[in-house]
Amino acid sequence: MPKIEIDELRCKGCGLCATVCPKKCIVLSEQINNLGYTIAVLDEAGGACVGCALCAEMCPDVAILVFK
Amino acid sequence: MQQVFKRPEALKDVQTHFCPGCHHGTIHRLVAEALDEFGLQKRTIGIASIGCSVFLYHYFDIDVIETPHGRAPAVATGVKRAKPDSFVFTYQGDGDLAAIGTAEIIHAANRGEDITVIFVNNTTYGMTGGQMAPTTLLGQKTSTSPYGRKSEKEGFPVRVTELLSGLEGVAFAARTAVNTPKNLMDAKKQIKKAFQYQVEGKGFSFVEVLSSCPTNWGMNAVEANERVGREMCEYFKLGVFKDTAGI
């Protein structure tokens, strides 16, 4: 089962990952990290992650790791 | 389960100072991936410029020289000539390369120095507060063109890649963007190609990467990312402008 790991200390909540996810399974949460940013989280309620890594490619902070 | 996406080895595992959504981080990663692919990390000397790109030495696990504003191609020339076995690239913004450093870049390119230049164009001076740059688009509001840039007073945005393509010394010149996955993949390809030119000793290679600057454009990250495709790619056409070796 493919999965992504979002490093919550590195995420700046820019949301670029969510705009490119074909399954729309990344959402911006209300969780705030140590820098004060609201971070992106994996939410597979609407569709499961397929491990395409587009989110990781778009992430300017290399905060997403992809496993397949 | 196998890891299919990880941080490149040439990129240090540290927090960057870039604003949320700034493309500098993405471009840093693409450069680091290209360094990894060619196994260049140990013999690379990066040349940092002035601007938000100034902290190259904090983010890349390579040797870096920090240069005065605009002088990166001149320093790169010296490094490459003194140590021909090293791999030398400069990483410069548009305020650095297209304004104060115009003389250096044009002459380094014209001499056909065996270096690679990564030119990050975000149409503004990012670090100093969003002033108008030579690459600022017509009508774009900045802190020094509050009513929008006008061609009668401030001239037209400079298309640096086209300008340099006209010089005999330039071996490879391309313009790319990282606003969509498709453009990003192409940017990755062109950066690797530019590095290959230097690895094979084929001369001066230049890659312009269109970048967003959400903070100084007064936009959020997603809007700024969209502006790159909507406005910048219209004026600054993407593509390979010169590819003399046909790699």
Short mmCIF file of C-alpha atoms in Angstrom, two decimals, chain B:
data_model
loop_
_atom_site.label_atom_id
_atom_site.label_comp_id
_atom_site.label_asym_id
_atom_site.label_seq_id
_atom_site.Cartn_x
_atom_site.Cartn_y
_atom_site.Cartn_z
CA MET B 1 8.00 -1.21 0.97
CA GLN B 2 10.51 0.81 -0.97
CA GLN B 3 11.25 4.51 -0.63
CA VAL B 4 10.59 6.10 -4.04
CA PHE B 5 11.24 9.72 -3.13
CA LYS B 6 13.92 10.95 -0.76
CA ARG B 7 16.06 13.99 -0.05
CA PRO B 8 19.13 14.19 -2.34
CA GLU B 9 22.47 13.63 -0.62
CA ALA B 10 23.89 16.97 -1.78
CA LEU B 11 21.09 18.80 0.07
CA LYS B 12 21.55 19.18 3.82
CA ASP B 13 18.72 18.06 6.07
CA VAL B 14 18.03 21.52 7.51
CA GLN B 15 15.17 23.99 7.69
CA THR B 16 15.36 26.70 4.99
CA HIS B 17 14.62 30.39 5.51
CA PHE B 18 12.47 30.56 2.35
CA CYS B 19 8.87 31.75 2.62
CA PRO B 20 6.07 29.17 2.25
CA GLY B 21 5.61 28.28 -1.42
CA CYS B 22 8.86 29.91 -2.60
CA HIS B 23 10.31 27.99 -5.54
CA HIS B 24 13.91 28.42 -4.35
CA GLY B 25 13.57 25.25 -2.27
CA THR B 26 12.34 23.27 -5.28
CA ILE B 27 15.16 24.56 -7.48
CA HIS B 28 17.73 23.78 -4.76
CA ARG B 29 16.45 20.21 -4.73
CA LEU B 30 16.64 19.85 -8.53
CA VAL B 31 20.24 21.12 -8.53
CA ALA B 32 21.14 18.74 -5.69
CA GLU B 33 19.56 15.81 -7.55
CA ALA B 34 21.60 16.64 -10.65
CA LEU B 35 24.80 16.80 -8.53
CA ASP B 36 23.93 13.39 -7.06
CA GLU B 37 23.21 11.88 -10.44
CA PHE B 38 26.60 12.82 -11.87
CA GLY B 39 28.38 12.01 -8.58
CA LEU B 40 29.75 15.56 -8.40
CA GLN B 41 29.28 16.36 -4.72
CA LYS B 42 32.94 15.95 -3.72
CA ARG B 43 34.43 18.03 -6.52
CA THR B 44 31.78 20.75 -6.77
CA ILE B 45 32.37 24.36 -5.83
CA GLY B 46 29.09 26.26 -5.77
CA ILE B 47 29.15 30.01 -6.25
CA ALA B 48 26.45 31.78 -4.26
CA SER B 49 25.14 35.23 -5.08
CA ILE B 50 23.37 37.98 -3.16
CA GLY B 51 19.64 37.73 -2.59
CA CYS B 52 17.51 34.99 -1.06
CA SER B 53 19.94 32.57 -2.73
CA VAL B 54 22.69 33.79 -0.40
CA PHE B 55 22.52 30.84 2.01
CA LEU B 56 23.60 28.22 -0.51
CA TYR B 57 26.34 27.18 1.91
CA HIS B 58 23.79 26.38 4.62
CA TYR B 59 21.65 24.21 2.37
CA PHE B 60 24.05 22.34 0.07
CA ASP B 61 26.52 19.77 1.35
CA ILE B 62 29.25 21.03 -1.00
CA ASP B 63 31.97 23.70 -0.96
CA VAL B 64 30.52 27.15 -1.58
CA ILE B 65 32.03 30.58 -2.16
CA GLU B 66 29.89 33.60 -1.35
CA THR B 67 30.48 36.44 -3.80
CA PRO B 68 29.76 40.18 -3.89
CA HIS B 69 26.53 41.22 -5.59
CA GLY B 70 26.45 40.17 -9.25
CA ARG B 71 30.03 38.92 -9.36
CA ALA B 72 29.34 35.18 -9.23
CA PRO B 73 30.31 34.48 -12.90
CA ALA B 74 33.62 36.35 -12.42
CA VAL B 75 34.45 34.34 -9.29
CA ALA B 76 33.33 31.13 -11.04
CA THR B 77 35.71 31.95 -13.90
CA GLY B 78 38.61 32.24 -11.47
CA VAL B 79 37.73 29.03 -9.63
CA LYS B 80 37.30 26.99 -12.81
CA ARG B 81 40.54 28.26 -14.35
CA ALA B 82 42.53 27.65 -11.15
CA LYS B 83 40.96 24.23 -10.55
CA PRO B 84 39.88 22.86 -13.92
CA ASP B 85 38.99 19.48 -12.39
CA SER B 86 36.33 21.01 -10.16
CA PHE B 87 32.68 21.32 -11.12
CA VAL B 88 31.59 24.96 -10.82
CA PHE B 89 28.09 26.33 -10.89
CA THR B 90 26.65 29.69 -9.93
CA TYR B 91 23.16 30.13 -8.50
CA GLN B 92 21.86 33.65 -9.02
CA GLY B 93 18.61 35.56 -8.85
CA ASP B 94 17.39 38.15 -11.32
CA GLY B 95 18.33 41.14 -9.15
CA ASP B 96 21.84 39.76 -9.00
CA LEU B 97 22.35 38.42 -12.52
CA ALA B 98 20.19 40.71 -14.66
CA ALA B 99 20.84 44.02 -12.88
CA ILE B 100 24.09 44.62 -11.01
CA GLY B 101 25.75 41.55 -12.52
CA THR B 102 24.89 42.14 -16.19
CA ALA B 103 28.48 42.87 -17.17
CA GLU B 104 29.83 39.75 -15.47
CA ILE B 105 27.30 37.33 -16.91
CA ILE B 106 27.54 38.66 -20.46
CA HIS B 107 31.33 38.54 -20.55
CA ALA B 108 31.62 35.17 -18.80
CA ALA B 109 29.11 33.80 -21.33
CA ASN B 110 30.85 35.46 -24.25
CA ARG B 111 34.22 34.01 -23.20
CA GLY B 112 32.56 30.60 -23.14
CA GLU B 113 33.80 29.80 -19.64
CA ASP B 114 33.30 26.15 -18.79
CA ILE B 115 30.80 26.83 -15.98
CA THR B 116 27.08 26.34 -15.40
CA VAL B 117 24.76 29.16 -14.38
CA ILE B 118 21.40 28.57 -12.68
CA PHE B 119 19.38 31.77 -13.03
CA VAL B 120 16.31 32.06 -10.80
CA ASN B 121 13.91 34.66 -12.19
CA ASN B 122 11.10 35.78 -9.90
CA THR B 123 10.64 39.26 -11.48
CA THR B 124 11.54 41.11 -8.30
CA TYR B 125 14.22 41.72 -5.68
CA GLY B 126 13.07 39.16 -3.14
CA MET B 127 15.38 39.68 -0.19
CA THR B 128 15.51 43.47 -0.08
CA GLY B 129 11.77 44.08 -0.09
CA GLY B 130 10.28 43.49 -3.53
CA GLN B 131 11.77 46.34 -5.55
CA MET B 132 11.47 46.47 -9.36
CA ALA B 133 14.04 44.35 -11.19
CA PRO B 134 15.00 44.48 -14.89
CA THR B 135 12.83 41.36 -15.30
CA THR B 136 9.72 42.86 -13.64
CA LEU B 137 6.76 42.47 -16.01
CA LEU B 138 4.96 45.48 -17.48
CA GLY B 139 2.16 46.58 -15.18
CA GLN B 140 3.58 44.66 -12.24
CA LYS B 141 3.34 46.56 -8.98
CA THR B 142 6.45 46.51 -6.81
CA SER B 143 7.62 48.68 -3.92
CA THR B 144 9.50 50.93 -6.39
CA SER B 145 6.84 50.82 -9.13
CA PRO B 146 3.69 51.24 -7.03
CA TYR B 147 1.57 52.11 -10.10
CA GLY B 148 2.92 49.24 -12.15
CA ARG B 149 6.01 49.09 -14.40
CA LYS B 150 5.65 51.28 -17.50
CA SER B 151 7.76 50.79 -20.62
CA GLU B 152 8.04 54.56 -21.29
CA LYS B 153 9.85 55.14 -18.02
CA GLU B 154 11.39 51.84 -17.02
CA GLY B 155 11.83 49.99 -20.31
CA PHE B 156 10.84 46.43 -21.02
CA PRO B 157 11.51 43.25 -19.03
CA VAL B 158 14.84 41.73 -20.10
CA ARG B 159 14.71 38.25 -21.59
CA VAL B 160 18.12 37.11 -20.39
CA THR B 161 18.13 33.62 -21.92
CA GLU B 162 17.38 34.96 -25.41
CA LEU B 163 19.99 37.69 -24.90
CA LEU B 164 22.71 35.20 -23.98
CA SER B 165 21.71 32.74 -26.71
CA GLY B 166 22.93 35.28 -29.24
CA LEU B 167 26.49 35.04 -27.93
CA GLU B 168 28.92 32.67 -29.66
CA GLY B 169 30.43 31.55 -26.34
CA VAL B 170 27.19 30.06 -25.02
CA ALA B 171 26.90 26.30 -25.58
CA PHE B 172 23.57 25.63 -23.90
CA ALA B 173 20.73 27.94 -22.87
CA ALA B 174 17.23 27.01 -21.74
CA ARG B 175 14.32 28.52 -19.84
CA THR B 176 12.20 26.36 -17.56
CA ALA B 177 9.67 26.69 -14.74
CA VAL B 178 8.69 24.62 -11.70
CA ASN B 179 5.04 25.69 -11.34
CA THR B 180 3.52 22.39 -12.53
CA PRO B 181 4.76 18.78 -12.33
CA LYS B 182 5.24 18.78 -16.12
CA ASN B 183 7.35 21.94 -16.15
CA LEU B 184 9.23 20.72 -13.10
CA MET B 185 10.21 17.46 -14.82
CA ASP B 186 11.44 19.46 -17.79
CA ALA B 187 13.41 21.79 -15.51
CA LYS B 188 15.04 18.74 -13.93
CA LYS B 189 15.98 17.48 -17.40
CA GLN B 190 17.44 20.80 -18.54
CA ILE B 191 19.48 21.30 -15.34
CA LYS B 192 20.97 17.82 -15.79
CA LYS B 193 21.73 18.60 -19.42
CA ALA B 194 23.45 21.85 -18.46
CA PHE B 195 25.56 19.96 -15.92
CA GLN B 196 26.41 17.36 -18.54
CA TYR B 197 27.80 20.12 -20.77
CA GLN B 198 30.30 21.05 -18.10
CA VAL B 199 31.07 17.44 -17.13
CA GLU B 200 31.97 16.77 -20.77
CA GLY B 201 33.85 20.08 -21.08
CA LYS B 202 31.56 21.41 -23.78
CA GLY B 203 31.40 25.01 -22.61
CA PHE B 204 29.14 27.58 -20.95
CA SER B 205 25.69 26.31 -19.98
CA PHE B 206 22.82 28.43 -18.70
CA VAL B 207 19.42 27.48 -17.28
CA GLU B 208 16.81 30.09 -16.34
CA VAL B 209 14.13 28.88 -13.94
CA LEU B 210 10.98 30.97 -13.51
CA SER B 211 10.15 31.19 -9.84
CA SER B 212 7.45 32.60 -7.61
CA CYS B 213 7.89 35.13 -4.81
CA PRO B 214 4.60 34.92 -2.89
CA THR B 215 5.57 37.41 -0.18
CA ASN B 216 6.69 40.25 -2.44
CA TRP B 217 3.94 39.63 -4.99
CA GLY B 218 1.39 39.97 -2.18
CA MET B 219 -0.13 36.58 -2.92
CA ASN B 220 -0.49 33.28 -1.15
CA ALA B 221 1.61 30.33 -2.31
CA VAL B 222 -1.02 28.80 -4.59
CA GLU B 223 -1.92 32.13 -6.27
CA ALA B 224 1.76 32.95 -6.81
CA ASN B 225 2.32 29.52 -8.32
CA GLU B 226 -0.57 30.14 -10.71
CA ARG B 227 0.81 33.55 -11.68
CA VAL B 228 4.01 31.91 -12.95
CA GLY B 229 2.00 29.99 -15.55
CA ARG B 230 -0.53 32.73 -16.30
CA GLU B 231 1.72 35.79 -16.65
CA MET B 232 5.39 34.86 -16.60
CA CYS B 233 5.28 31.94 -19.04
CA GLU B 234 3.42 34.22 -21.49
CA TYR B 235 6.25 36.75 -21.66
CA PHE B 236 9.19 34.51 -20.79
CA LYS B 237 8.65 31.60 -23.19
CA LEU B 238 9.85 28.24 -21.98
CA GLY B 239 12.13 26.14 -24.13
CA VAL B 240 15.67 25.31 -25.17
CA PHE B 241 17.19 28.29 -27.00
CA LYS B 242 20.61 26.90 -27.70
CA ASP B 243 21.92 23.34 -27.65
CA THR B 244 25.15 23.32 -29.64
CA ALA B 245 26.29 19.80 -28.75
CA GLY B 246 22.83 18.29 -29.12
CA ILE B 247 23.23 16.21 -25.95
#
